[in-house]
Amino acid sequence: QVQVVESGGGSVQSGGSLRLSCSVFGYAYSSYCMGWFRQAPGKEREGVVTMDSDGDTTYGDSVKGRFTISQDNAKNTVYLQMNSLKPEDTAMYYCAADLTNMCAVFGYWGQGTQVTVSS
């Protein structure tokens, strides 16, 4: 059974940094696409960044230049380094996996981790 588990959320002041982690368990292969998404109260879910197994990334416009995704294949873990955080980055952040590696249909989701940025 594939499981996706996030960690690393928290509260930070505007301009600060946080790093989120996401690990995939129960999948024997390293070829899959990972994505970070977020949803703020009253808003639709927004794509933050995706990265396939080749390391190709797609960032959302609102986070370009501030957020960076990286991976540790040995640990089946991806990280989201978030710098220069703004109050509008406040949301529940979710990690998801697309086992087809197409970065199109994310069938496995983590439970979410809250990020709160105060002004």
mmCIF file with all atom_site columns, N, CA, C and O in Angstrom, residues 59-84:
data_model
loop_
_atom_site.group_PDB
_atom_site.id
_atom_site.type_symbol
_atom_site.label_atom_id
_atom_site.label_alt_id
_atom_site.label_comp_id
_atom_site.label_asym_id
_atom_site.label_entity_id
_atom_site.label_seq_id
_atom_site.pdbx_PDB_ins_code
_atom_site.Cartn_x
_atom_site.Cartn_y
_atom_site.Cartn_z
_atom_site.occupancy
_atom_site.B_iso_or_equiv
_atom_site.pdbx_formal_charge
_atom_site.auth_seq_id
_atom_site.auth_comp_id
_atom_site.auth_asym_id
_atom_site.auth_atom_id
_atom_site.pdbx_PDB_model_num
ATOM 1   N N  . TYR A 1 59 ? 6.931  25.082 -11.565 1.00 0.00 ? 59 TYR A N  1
ATOM 2   C CA . TYR A 1 59 ? 6.546  25.875 -10.401 1.00 0.00 ? 59 TYR A CA 1
ATOM 3   C C  . TYR A 1 59 ? 5.334  26.742 -10.710 1.00 0.00 ? 59 TYR A C  1
ATOM 4   O O  . TYR A 1 59 ? 5.177  27.243 -11.824 1.00 0.00 ? 59 TYR A O  1
ATOM 5   N N  . GLY A 1 60 ? 4.522  26.944 -9.693  1.00 0.00 ? 60 GLY A N  1
ATOM 6   C CA . GLY A 1 60 ? 3.449  27.906 -9.822  1.00 0.00 ? 60 GLY A CA 1
ATOM 7   C C  . GLY A 1 60 ? 4.019  29.321 -9.850  1.00 0.00 ? 60 GLY A C  1
ATOM 8   O O  . GLY A 1 60 ? 5.052  29.590 -9.229  1.00 0.00 ? 60 GLY A O  1
ATOM 9   N N  . ASP A 1 61 ? 3.341  30.209 -10.552 1.00 0.00 ? 61 ASP A N  1
ATOM 10  C CA . ASP A 1 61 ? 3.858  31.573 -10.703 1.00 0.00 ? 61 ASP A CA 1
ATOM 11  C C  . ASP A 1 61 ? 4.048  32.280 -9.368  1.00 0.00 ? 61 ASP A C  1
ATOM 12  O O  . ASP A 1 61 ? 4.975  33.075 -9.202  1.00 0.00 ? 61 ASP A O  1
ATOM 13  N N  . SER A 1 62 ? 3.180  31.989 -8.420  1.00 0.00 ? 62 SER A N  1
ATOM 14  C CA . SER A 1 62 ? 3.226  32.716 -7.156  1.00 0.00 ? 62 SER A CA 1
ATOM 15  C C  . SER A 1 62 ? 4.413  32.333 -6.275  1.00 0.00 ? 62 SER A C  1
ATOM 16  O O  . SER A 1 62 ? 4.723  33.041 -5.314  1.00 0.00 ? 62 SER A O  1
ATOM 17  N N  . VAL A 1 63 ? 5.088  31.229 -6.599  1.00 0.00 ? 63 VAL A N  1
ATOM 18  C CA . VAL A 1 63 ? 6.199  30.775 -5.747  1.00 0.00 ? 63 VAL A CA 1
ATOM 19  C C  . VAL A 1 63 ? 7.543  30.762 -6.463  1.00 0.00 ? 63 VAL A C  1
ATOM 20  O O  . VAL A 1 63 ? 8.575  30.478 -5.846  1.00 0.00 ? 63 VAL A O  1
ATOM 21  N N  . LYS A 1 64 ? 7.532  31.066 -7.746  1.00 0.00 ? 64 LYS A N  1
ATOM 22  C CA . LYS A 1 64 ? 8.787  31.050 -8.506  1.00 0.00 ? 64 LYS A CA 1
ATOM 23  C C  . LYS A 1 64 ? 9.810  31.988 -7.892  1.00 0.00 ? 64 LYS A C  1
ATOM 24  O O  . LYS A 1 64 ? 9.498  33.120 -7.537  1.00 0.00 ? 64 LYS A O  1
ATOM 25  N N  . GLY A 1 65 ? 11.026 31.484 -7.747  1.00 0.00 ? 65 GLY A N  1
ATOM 26  C CA . GLY A 1 65 ? 12.099 32.286 -7.192  1.00 0.00 ? 65 GLY A CA 1
ATOM 27  C C  . GLY A 1 65 ? 12.155 32.273 -5.677  1.00 0.00 ? 65 GLY A C  1
ATOM 28  O O  . GLY A 1 65 ? 13.123 32.760 -5.080  1.00 0.00 ? 65 GLY A O  1
ATOM 29  N N  . ARG A 1 66 ? 11.126 31.728 -5.039  1.00 0.00 ? 66 ARG A N  1
ATOM 30  C CA . ARG A 1 66 ? 11.102 31.683 -3.569  1.00 0.00 ? 66 ARG A CA 1
ATOM 31  C C  . ARG A 1 66 ? 11.108 30.250 -3.032  1.00 0.00 ? 66 ARG A C  1
ATOM 32  O O  . ARG A 1 66 ? 11.690 29.981 -1.984  1.00 0.00 ? 66 ARG A O  1
ATOM 33  N N  . PHE A 1 67 ? 10.450 29.355 -3.735  1.00 0.00 ? 67 PHE A N  1
ATOM 34  C CA . PHE A 1 67 ? 10.352 27.962 -3.307  1.00 0.00 ? 67 PHE A CA 1
ATOM 35  C C  . PHE A 1 67 ? 11.231 27.092 -4.201  1.00 0.00 ? 67 PHE A C  1
ATOM 36  O O  . PHE A 1 67 ? 11.366 27.356 -5.402  1.00 0.00 ? 67 PHE A O  1
ATOM 37  N N  . THR A 1 68 ? 11.807 26.053 -3.606  1.00 0.00 ? 68 THR A N  1
ATOM 38  C CA . THR A 1 68 ? 12.643 25.120 -4.353  1.00 0.00 ? 68 THR A CA 1
ATOM 39  C C  . THR A 1 68 ? 12.328 23.701 -3.932  1.00 0.00 ? 68 THR A C  1
ATOM 40  O O  . THR A 1 68 ? 12.320 23.386 -2.734  1.00 0.00 ? 68 THR A O  1
ATOM 41  N N  . ILE A 1 69 ? 12.084 22.859 -4.908  1.00 0.00 ? 69 ILE A N  1
ATOM 42  C CA . ILE A 1 69 ? 11.862 21.444 -4.641  1.00 0.00 ? 69 ILE A CA 1
ATOM 43  C C  . ILE A 1 69 ? 13.161 20.684 -4.895  1.00 0.00 ? 69 ILE A C  1
ATOM 44  O O  . ILE A 1 69 ? 13.913 21.014 -5.811  1.00 0.00 ? 69 ILE A O  1
ATOM 45  N N  . SER A 1 70 ? 13.418 19.689 -4.068  1.00 0.00 ? 70 SER A N  1
ATOM 46  C CA . SER A 1 70 ? 14.594 18.839 -4.267  1.00 0.00 ? 70 SER A CA 1
ATOM 47  C C  . SER A 1 70 ? 14.213 17.427 -3.860  1.00 0.00 ? 70 SER A C  1
ATOM 48  O O  . SER A 1 70 ? 13.165 17.200 -3.256  1.00 0.00 ? 70 SER A O  1
ATOM 49  N N  . GLN A 1 71 ? 15.072 16.476 -4.211  1.00 0.00 ? 71 GLN A N  1
ATOM 50  C CA . GLN A 1 71 ? 14.740 15.090 -3.914  1.00 0.00 ? 71 GLN A CA 1
ATOM 51  C C  . GLN A 1 71 ? 15.950 14.326 -3.420  1.00 0.00 ? 71 GLN A C  1
ATOM 52  O O  . GLN A 1 71 ? 17.081 14.645 -3.746  1.00 0.00 ? 71 GLN A O  1
ATOM 53  N N  . ASP A 1 72 ? 15.667 13.340 -2.616  1.00 0.00 ? 72 ASP A N  1
ATOM 54  C CA . ASP A 1 72 ? 16.677 12.387 -2.168  1.00 0.00 ? 72 ASP A CA 1
ATOM 55  C C  . ASP A 1 72 ? 16.137 11.013 -2.538  1.00 0.00 ? 72 ASP A C  1
ATOM 56  O O  . ASP A 1 72 ? 15.323 10.443 -1.815  1.00 0.00 ? 72 ASP A O  1
ATOM 57  N N  . ASN A 1 73 ? 16.566 10.515 -3.686  1.00 0.00 ? 73 ASN A N  1
ATOM 58  C CA . ASN A 1 73 ? 16.015 9.262  -4.188  1.00 0.00 ? 73 ASN A CA 1
ATOM 59  C C  . ASN A 1 73 ? 16.293 8.098  -3.251  1.00 0.00 ? 73 ASN A C  1
ATOM 60  O O  . ASN A 1 73 ? 15.485 7.176  -3.137  1.00 0.00 ? 73 ASN A O  1
ATOM 61  N N  . ALA A 1 74 ? 17.425 8.136  -2.582  1.00 0.00 ? 74 ALA A N  1
ATOM 62  C CA . ALA A 1 74 ? 17.769 7.047  -1.679  1.00 0.00 ? 74 ALA A CA 1
ATOM 63  C C  . ALA A 1 74 ? 16.768 6.932  -0.534  1.00 0.00 ? 74 ALA A C  1
ATOM 64  O O  . ALA A 1 74 ? 16.561 5.848  0.018   1.00 0.00 ? 74 ALA A O  1
ATOM 65  N N  . LYS A 1 75 ? 16.174 8.057  -0.200  1.00 0.00 ? 75 LYS A N  1
ATOM 66  C CA . LYS A 1 75 ? 15.217 8.075  0.913   1.00 0.00 ? 75 LYS A CA 1
ATOM 67  C C  . LYS A 1 75 ? 13.778 8.162  0.436   1.00 0.00 ? 75 LYS A C  1
ATOM 68  O O  . LYS A 1 75 ? 12.864 8.255  1.251   1.00 0.00 ? 75 LYS A O  1
ATOM 69  N N  . ASN A 1 76 ? 13.574 8.137  -0.899  1.00 0.00 ? 76 ASN A N  1
ATOM 70  C CA . ASN A 1 76 ? 12.224 8.312  -1.446  1.00 0.00 ? 76 ASN A CA 1
ATOM 71  C C  . ASN A 1 76 ? 11.555 9.543  -0.845  1.00 0.00 ? 76 ASN A C  1
ATOM 72  O O  . ASN A 1 76 ? 10.377 9.516  -0.460  1.00 0.00 ? 76 ASN A O  1
ATOM 73  N N  . THR A 1 77 ? 12.310 10.602 -0.763  1.00 0.00 ? 77 THR A N  1
ATOM 74  C CA . THR A 1 77 ? 11.834 11.814 -0.099  1.00 0.00 ? 77 THR A CA 1
ATOM 75  C C  . THR A 1 77 ? 12.064 13.030 -0.982  1.00 0.00 ? 77 THR A C  1
ATOM 76  O O  . THR A 1 77 ? 13.098 13.128 -1.655  1.00 0.00 ? 77 THR A O  1
ATOM 77  N N  . VAL A 1 78 ? 11.096 13.918 -0.986  1.00 0.00 ? 78 VAL A N  1
ATOM 78  C CA . VAL A 1 78 ? 11.251 15.212 -1.632  1.00 0.00 ? 78 VAL A CA 1
ATOM 79  C C  . VAL A 1 78 ? 11.109 16.295 -0.570  1.00 0.00 ? 78 VAL A C  1
ATOM 80  O O  . VAL A 1 78 ? 10.454 16.089 0.458   1.00 0.00 ? 78 VAL A O  1
ATOM 81  N N  . TYR A 1 79 ? 11.742 17.410 -0.844  1.00 0.00 ? 79 TYR A N  1
ATOM 82  C CA . TYR A 1 79 ? 11.725 18.533 0.085   1.00 0.00 ? 79 TYR A CA 1
ATOM 83  C C  . TYR A 1 79 ? 11.212 19.774 -0.632  1.00 0.00 ? 79 TYR A C  1
ATOM 84  O O  . TYR A 1 79 ? 11.436 19.950 -1.830  1.00 0.00 ? 79 TYR A O  1
ATOM 85  N N  . LEU A 1 80 ? 10.558 20.619 0.114   1.00 0.00 ? 80 LEU A N  1
ATOM 86  C CA . LEU A 1 80 ? 10.137 21.909 -0.422  1.00 0.00 ? 80 LEU A CA 1
ATOM 87  C C  . LEU A 1 80 ? 10.726 22.984 0.480   1.00 0.00 ? 80 LEU A C  1
ATOM 88  O O  . LEU A 1 80 ? 10.291 23.149 1.627   1.00 0.00 ? 80 LEU A O  1
ATOM 89  N N  . GLN A 1 81 ? 11.740 23.654 -0.017  1.00 0.00 ? 81 GLN A N  1
ATOM 90  C CA . GLN A 1 81 ? 12.348 24.757 0.705   1.00 0.00 ? 81 GLN A CA 1
ATOM 91  C C  . GLN A 1 81 ? 11.592 26.023 0.354   1.00 0.00 ? 81 GLN A C  1
ATOM 92  O O  . GLN A 1 81 ? 11.514 26.401 -0.822  1.00 0.00 ? 81 GLN A O  1
ATOM 93  N N  . MET A 1 82 ? 11.043 26.658 1.354   1.00 0.00 ? 82 MET A N  1
ATOM 94  C CA . MET A 1 82 ? 10.229 27.847 1.149   1.00 0.00 ? 82 MET A CA 1
ATOM 95  C C  . MET A 1 82 ? 10.918 29.037 1.805   1.00 0.00 ? 82 MET A C  1
ATOM 96  O O  . MET A 1 82 ? 11.071 29.060 3.033   1.00 0.00 ? 82 MET A O  1
ATOM 97  N N  . ASN A 1 83 ? 11.340 29.968 0.990   1.00 0.00 ? 83 ASN A N  1
ATOM 98  C CA . ASN A 1 83 ? 12.021 31.170 1.477   1.00 0.00 ? 83 ASN A CA 1
ATOM 99  C C  . ASN A 1 83 ? 11.172 32.400 1.191   1.00 0.00 ? 83 ASN A C  1
ATOM 100 O O  . ASN A 1 83 ? 10.239 32.365 0.386   1.00 0.00 ? 83 ASN A O  1
ATOM 101 N N  . SER A 1 84 ? 11.511 33.483 1.846   1.00 0.00 ? 84 SER A N  1
ATOM 102 C CA . SER A 1 84 ? 10.805 34.761 1.652   1.00 0.00 ? 84 SER A CA 1
ATOM 103 C C  . SER A 1 84 ? 9.304  34.572 1.750   1.00 0.00 ? 84 SER A C  1
ATOM 104 O O  . SER A 1 84 ? 8.536  35.054 0.908   1.00 0.00 ? 84 SER A O  1
#
